[in-house]
CSV table of C-alpha atoms in Angstrom, one decimal:
chain,number,residue,atom,x,y,z
A,1,UNK,CA,0.1,0.0,0.0
A,2,UNK,CA,1.4,3.4,-0.9
A,3,UNK,CA,1.6,6.1,1.5
A,4,UNK,CA,0.7,9.8,0.8
A,5,UNK,CA,4.3,10.8,1.0
A,6,UNK,CA,5.4,8.4,-1.7
A,7,UNK,CA,2.8,9.4,-4.1
A,8,UNK,CA,3.6,13.2,-3.7
A,9,UNK,CA,7.3,12.4,-4.5
A,10,UNK,CA,6.4,10.5,-7.7
A,11,UNK,CA,4.4,13.4,-9.2
A,12,UNK,CA,7.4,15.8,-8.7
A,13,UNK,CA,10.1,16.3,-11.2
A,14,UNK,CA,10.8,15.5,-14.9
A,15,UNK,CA,8.4,12.7,-16.1
A,16,UNK,CA,10.2,9.3,-16.9
A,17,UNK,CA,10.8,8.4,-20.4
A,18,UNK,CA,9.6,5.2,-21.6
A,19,UNK,CA,12.9,4.1,-23.1
A,20,UNK,CA,15.7,6.3,-21.6
A,21,UNK,CA,19.0,6.5,-23.3
A,22,UNK,CA,22.1,5.0,-21.5
A,23,UNK,CA,24.8,7.3,-20.3
A,24,UNK,CA,27.1,6.0,-23.1
A,25,UNK,CA,24.5,6.6,-25.8
A,26,UNK,CA,23.9,10.2,-24.6
A,27,UNK,CA,27.7,10.8,-24.7
A,28,UNK,CA,27.8,9.5,-28.3
A,29,UNK,CA,24.9,11.6,-29.4
A,30,UNK,CA,26.5,14.7,-27.7
A,31,UNK,CA,29.8,13.9,-29.4
A,32,UNK,CA,28.0,13.7,-32.8
A,33,UNK,CA,26.2,17.0,-32.2
A,34,UNK,CA,29.6,18.7,-31.3
A,35,UNK,CA,31.2,17.2,-34.5
A,36,UNK,CA,28.4,18.5,-36.6
A,37,UNK,CA,28.9,21.9,-35.2
A,38,UNK,CA,32.5,22.1,-36.2
A,39,UNK,CA,34.2,21.1,-32.9
A,40,UNK,CA,37.3,19.0,-33.0
A,41,UNK,CA,38.2,16.5,-30.3
A,42,UNK,CA,41.6,17.2,-28.9
A,43,UNK,CA,43.0,14.9,-26.3
A,44,UNK,CA,46.6,16.2,-26.3
A,45,UNK,CA,48.2,19.5,-26.0
A,46,UNK,CA,48.4,21.3,-29.4
A,47,UNK,CA,50.3,24.6,-29.4
A,48,UNK,CA,48.5,27.2,-31.1
A,49,UNK,CA,49.7,28.0,-34.7
A,50,UNK,CA,50.7,31.6,-35.0
A,51,UNK,CA,50.1,32.7,-38.4
A,52,UNK,CA,51.5,36.3,-38.0
A,53,UNK,CA,54.6,37.5,-36.1
A,54,UNK,CA,54.5,37.0,-32.3
A,55,UNK,CA,56.0,40.4,-31.9
A,56,UNK,CA,56.0,43.7,-34.0
A,57,UNK,CA,58.8,45.4,-35.4
A,58,UNK,CA,57.7,48.6,-33.5
A,59,UNK,CA,58.4,46.6,-30.2
A,60,UNK,CA,61.9,45.8,-31.5
A,61,UNK,CA,62.5,49.5,-32.3
A,62,UNK,CA,61.3,50.4,-28.8
A,63,UNK,CA,63.7,47.9,-27.3
A,64,UNK,CA,66.5,49.3,-29.5
A,65,UNK,CA,65.7,52.8,-28.5
A,66,UNK,CA,66.0,51.8,-24.9
A,67,UNK,CA,69.3,50.3,-25.5
A,68,UNK,CA,70.6,53.4,-27.1
A,69,UNK,CA,69.3,55.7,-24.4
A,70,UNK,CA,71.0,53.4,-21.8
A,71,UNK,CA,74.2,53.8,-23.6
A,72,UNK,CA,73.6,57.5,-24.0
A,73,UNK,CA,73.0,57.9,-20.3
A,74,UNK,CA,76.1,56.0,-19.5
A,75,UNK,CA,78.2,58.3,-21.8
A,76,UNK,CA,76.7,61.5,-20.4
A,77,UNK,CA,77.5,60.1,-16.9
A,78,UNK,CA,81.2,59.7,-17.9
A,79,UNK,CA,81.2,63.1,-19.7
A,80,UNK,CA,78.6,65.6,-18.2
A,81,UNK,CA,79.3,68.3,-20.8
A,82,UNK,CA,77.6,66.0,-23.4
A,83,UNK,CA,74.3,67.0,-21.7
A,84,UNK,CA,74.6,70.1,-23.9
A,85,UNK,CA,73.9,68.1,-27.1
A,86,UNK,CA,70.3,67.5,-26.4
A,87,UNK,CA,69.9,71.3,-25.4
A,88,UNK,CA,71.5,72.4,-28.6
A,89,UNK,CA,69.3,70.1,-30.6
A,90,UNK,CA,66.3,71.6,-29.0
A,91,UNK,CA,67.4,75.1,-29.9
A,92,UNK,CA,68.1,73.9,-33.6
A,93,UNK,CA,64.8,72.4,-33.9
A,94,UNK,CA,62.9,75.3,-32.3
A,95,UNK,CA,64.3,77.5,-35.0
A,96,UNK,CA,62.8,75.2,-37.8
A,97,UNK,CA,59.2,75.2,-36.2
A,98,UNK,CA,58.9,78.9,-36.0
A,99,UNK,CA,56.5,80.1,-33.3
A,100,UNK,CA,54.7,76.9,-32.8
A,101,UNK,CA,56.8,73.8,-32.1
A,102,UNK,CA,55.2,70.4,-31.7
A,103,UNK,CA,53.8,69.2,-28.4
A,104,UNK,CA,56.7,66.8,-27.8
A,105,UNK,CA,59.1,69.6,-28.0
A,106,UNK,CA,57.5,71.6,-25.5
A,107,UNK,CA,57.4,68.5,-23.2
A,108,UNK,CA,61.1,67.8,-23.5
A,109,UNK,CA,61.9,71.4,-22.9
A,110,UNK,CA,60.4,71.1,-19.5
A,111,UNK,CA,62.0,67.7,-18.8
A,112,UNK,CA,65.5,69.0,-19.6
A,113,UNK,CA,65.2,71.7,-16.9
A,114,UNK,CA,65.3,68.8,-14.3
A,115,UNK,CA,68.4,67.6,-12.5
A,116,UNK,CA,70.4,65.0,-14.5
A,117,UNK,CA,69.7,61.9,-12.3
A,118,UNK,CA,66.0,62.5,-12.9
A,119,UNK,CA,66.4,62.7,-16.5
A,120,UNK,CA,68.8,59.8,-16.8
A,121,UNK,CA,66.3,57.6,-14.8
A,122,UNK,CA,63.5,58.8,-17.1
A,123,UNK,CA,65.2,58.1,-20.4
A,124,UNK,CA,66.2,54.6,-19.3
A,125,UNK,CA,62.7,53.8,-17.8
A,126,UNK,CA,61.1,50.7,-19.4
A,127,UNK,CA,57.7,52.2,-19.0
A,128,UNK,CA,55.0,53.1,-21.6
A,129,UNK,CA,55.4,56.8,-20.8
A,130,UNK,CA,59.1,56.9,-21.2
A,131,UNK,CA,58.9,54.8,-24.5
A,132,UNK,CA,56.7,57.4,-25.9
A,133,UNK,CA,59.1,60.2,-25.0
A,134,UNK,CA,62.0,58.5,-26.4
A,135,UNK,CA,60.2,58.4,-29.7
A,136,UNK,CA,61.0,62.0,-29.9
A,137,UNK,CA,64.2,62.1,-27.9
A,138,UNK,CA,66.5,65.2,-28.2
A,139,UNK,CA,69.6,62.9,-27.2
A,140,UNK,CA,70.5,62.1,-30.8
A,141,UNK,CA,74.1,63.0,-31.4
A,142,UNK,CA,75.3,61.7,-27.9
A,143,UNK,CA,76.5,58.4,-29.6
A,144,UNK,CA,78.9,58.4,-32.4
A,145,UNK,CA,78.0,56.8,-35.6
A,146,UNK,CA,80.0,53.8,-34.7
A,147,UNK,CA,78.3,53.3,-31.2
A,148,UNK,CA,75.0,53.7,-32.9
A,149,UNK,CA,75.6,51.0,-35.5
A,150,UNK,CA,76.8,48.6,-33.0
A,151,UNK,CA,73.4,48.9,-31.2
A,152,UNK,CA,71.7,48.7,-34.6
A,153,UNK,CA,73.6,45.5,-35.4
A,154,UNK,CA,72.9,44.0,-32.2
A,155,UNK,CA,69.2,44.3,-32.8
A,156,UNK,CA,69.5,42.9,-36.4
A,157,UNK,CA,69.1,46.2,-38.1
B,1,UNK,CA,43.8,77.1,-44.8
B,2,UNK,CA,46.3,75.3,-42.7
B,3,UNK,CA,48.7,77.4,-40.7
B,4,UNK,CA,52.3,77.5,-41.4
B,5,UNK,CA,53.2,75.3,-38.6
B,6,UNK,CA,50.7,72.6,-39.8
B,7,UNK,CA,51.9,72.9,-43.3
B,8,UNK,CA,55.5,72.4,-42.3
B,9,UNK,CA,54.4,69.1,-40.7
B,10,UNK,CA,53.2,67.9,-44.0
B,11,UNK,CA,56.3,69.2,-45.8
B,12,UNK,CA,58.5,67.3,-43.2
B,13,UNK,CA,56.7,64.1,-44.1
B,14,UNK,CA,57.2,64.8,-48.0
B,15,UNK,CA,60.7,65.4,-47.3
B,16,UNK,CA,61.1,62.3,-45.3
B,17,UNK,CA,59.3,60.1,-48.1
B,18,UNK,CA,61.5,61.5,-50.8
B,19,UNK,CA,64.6,60.7,-48.7
B,20,UNK,CA,63.4,57.1,-48.0
B,21,UNK,CA,62.7,56.9,-51.7
B,22,UNK,CA,66.1,57.8,-52.7
B,23,UNK,CA,67.8,55.6,-50.2
B,24,UNK,CA,65.5,52.6,-50.8
B,25,UNK,CA,65.6,53.2,-54.6
B,26,UNK,CA,61.9,52.8,-54.8
B,27,UNK,CA,59.2,55.5,-56.0
B,28,UNK,CA,56.7,54.0,-53.7
B,29,UNK,CA,57.0,54.4,-50.0
B,30,UNK,CA,54.2,53.2,-47.5
B,31,UNK,CA,53.7,55.5,-44.4
B,32,UNK,CA,52.1,53.6,-41.5
B,33,UNK,CA,51.0,55.0,-38.3
B,34,UNK,CA,49.8,58.3,-37.0
B,35,UNK,CA,51.8,60.4,-39.5
B,36,UNK,CA,49.9,58.7,-42.4
B,37,UNK,CA,47.0,60.9,-41.6
B,38,UNK,CA,48.9,63.9,-43.1
B,39,UNK,CA,48.5,62.3,-46.4
B,40,UNK,CA,44.7,62.9,-46.4
B,41,UNK,CA,44.6,65.6,-43.7
B,42,UNK,CA,47.7,67.9,-44.0
B,43,UNK,CA,46.1,70.1,-41.2
B,44,UNK,CA,45.5,67.2,-38.8
B,45,UNK,CA,45.3,68.2,-35.2
B,46,UNK,CA,48.7,68.1,-33.4
B,47,UNK,CA,47.2,65.7,-30.7
B,48,UNK,CA,47.3,63.1,-33.3
B,49,UNK,CA,51.0,63.9,-34.4
B,50,UNK,CA,52.7,63.2,-30.9
B,51,UNK,CA,56.0,61.6,-32.0
B,52,UNK,CA,58.8,62.6,-34.2
B,53,UNK,CA,59.0,59.1,-36.0
B,54,UNK,CA,57.1,58.3,-39.1
B,55,UNK,CA,56.9,54.5,-40.0
B,56,UNK,CA,57.7,53.7,-43.6
B,57,UNK,CA,58.7,50.8,-45.9
B,58,UNK,CA,59.5,50.7,-49.5
B,59,UNK,CA,56.7,49.0,-51.3
B,60,UNK,CA,58.6,47.3,-54.0
B,61,UNK,CA,62.1,47.0,-52.3
B,62,UNK,CA,61.4,45.7,-48.7
B,63,UNK,CA,65.1,44.7,-48.5
B,64,UNK,CA,66.1,48.3,-48.4
B,65,UNK,CA,64.3,48.9,-45.1
B,66,UNK,CA,67.4,48.4,-43.1
B,67,UNK,CA,69.1,50.9,-45.4
B,68,UNK,CA,66.6,53.5,-44.6
B,69,UNK,CA,66.5,52.7,-41.0
B,70,UNK,CA,70.4,53.2,-40.8
B,71,UNK,CA,70.4,56.5,-42.9
B,72,UNK,CA,67.5,58.3,-41.7
B,73,UNK,CA,66.4,56.3,-38.7
B,74,UNK,CA,66.5,57.1,-34.9
B,75,UNK,CA,69.7,58.6,-33.9
B,76,UNK,CA,70.8,59.4,-37.5
B,77,UNK,CA,72.5,62.5,-38.6
B,78,UNK,CA,69.0,63.2,-40.3
B,79,UNK,CA,67.3,62.8,-37.1
B,80,UNK,CA,69.7,65.3,-35.4
B,81,UNK,CA,69.4,67.9,-38.2
B,82,UNK,CA,65.5,67.8,-38.7
B,83,UNK,CA,64.2,66.5,-35.5
B,84,UNK,CA,62.2,63.7,-37.0
B,85,UNK,CA,63.1,60.4,-38.4
B,86,UNK,CA,61.9,57.3,-40.2
B,87,UNK,CA,61.0,54.0,-38.4
B,88,UNK,CA,61.6,50.8,-40.3
B,89,UNK,CA,58.3,49.0,-40.6
B,90,UNK,CA,58.4,45.4,-41.9
B,91,UNK,CA,55.4,44.8,-44.4
B,92,UNK,CA,55.0,41.2,-43.4
B,93,UNK,CA,54.8,42.3,-39.7
B,94,UNK,CA,52.3,45.1,-40.3
B,95,UNK,CA,48.8,44.2,-39.8
B,96,UNK,CA,47.1,45.8,-42.9
B,97,UNK,CA,43.6,45.7,-43.9
B,98,UNK,CA,43.0,43.7,-47.2
B,99,UNK,CA,43.2,45.8,-50.2
B,100,UNK,CA,45.0,48.5,-48.5
B,101,UNK,CA,46.9,49.3,-51.7
B,102,UNK,CA,43.7,50.3,-53.3
B,103,UNK,CA,42.8,52.7,-50.3
B,104,UNK,CA,46.2,54.4,-49.9
B,105,UNK,CA,46.8,58.0,-50.9
B,106,UNK,CA,49.5,59.5,-53.1
B,107,UNK,CA,51.2,62.0,-50.7
B,108,UNK,CA,53.9,63.5,-53.0
B,109,UNK,CA,55.5,62.6,-56.1
B,110,UNK,CA,59.0,63.2,-57.7
């Protein structure tokens, strides 16, 4: 004889199927659906195929620029009068741009007023802001042609 | 009417392209990056031209990119003289829209 409690539990939930699929059959059907949708079964580690370059030439140029500025900072550290070169460059470029120099010129003008240790730290900093500033650096001419070419060659340029 | 300063920026780019063309022995130099906007908009706002470098590559002589980089690239005498320089861009490494050749503009000739 069924109790009231057992009758209530039978009426709840999903109704039973007449011929339920086995777990293995459900898995087979799920795999077939995924295969039809274009999924591929991968049971081992497959490294992703990189079609393009994993790095950009711009990133390489940034690294080269950082190396050049580190060499420039070292050289100015040894010969402080070389710090006049960026100031002279700024003056020369200022004459070219008449009364309205580009924004980066104005930014560098303010930066060159700082004490040398601060400037050295900035031009050799591996940060995004320092990389942006190095793109328009006035320190060109501190390295000789031979020193510059050595760094270029080291970076495969 | 662009101001003198803005016009000079466009002239700077044209001068750089001519120099790159001579060094690379190529009459077609592709400019990539922010300065490319000067091709279509010579009086582009200065906020878009925040660096002294212009990415270039010779369209028909990609093997000459290194020469351009060495001669008028960062730290070169050209850079020291004019305050701007060419940045070598490898065509194969640049992400370009399909059919970009048809959408590019002729900036200067000769």
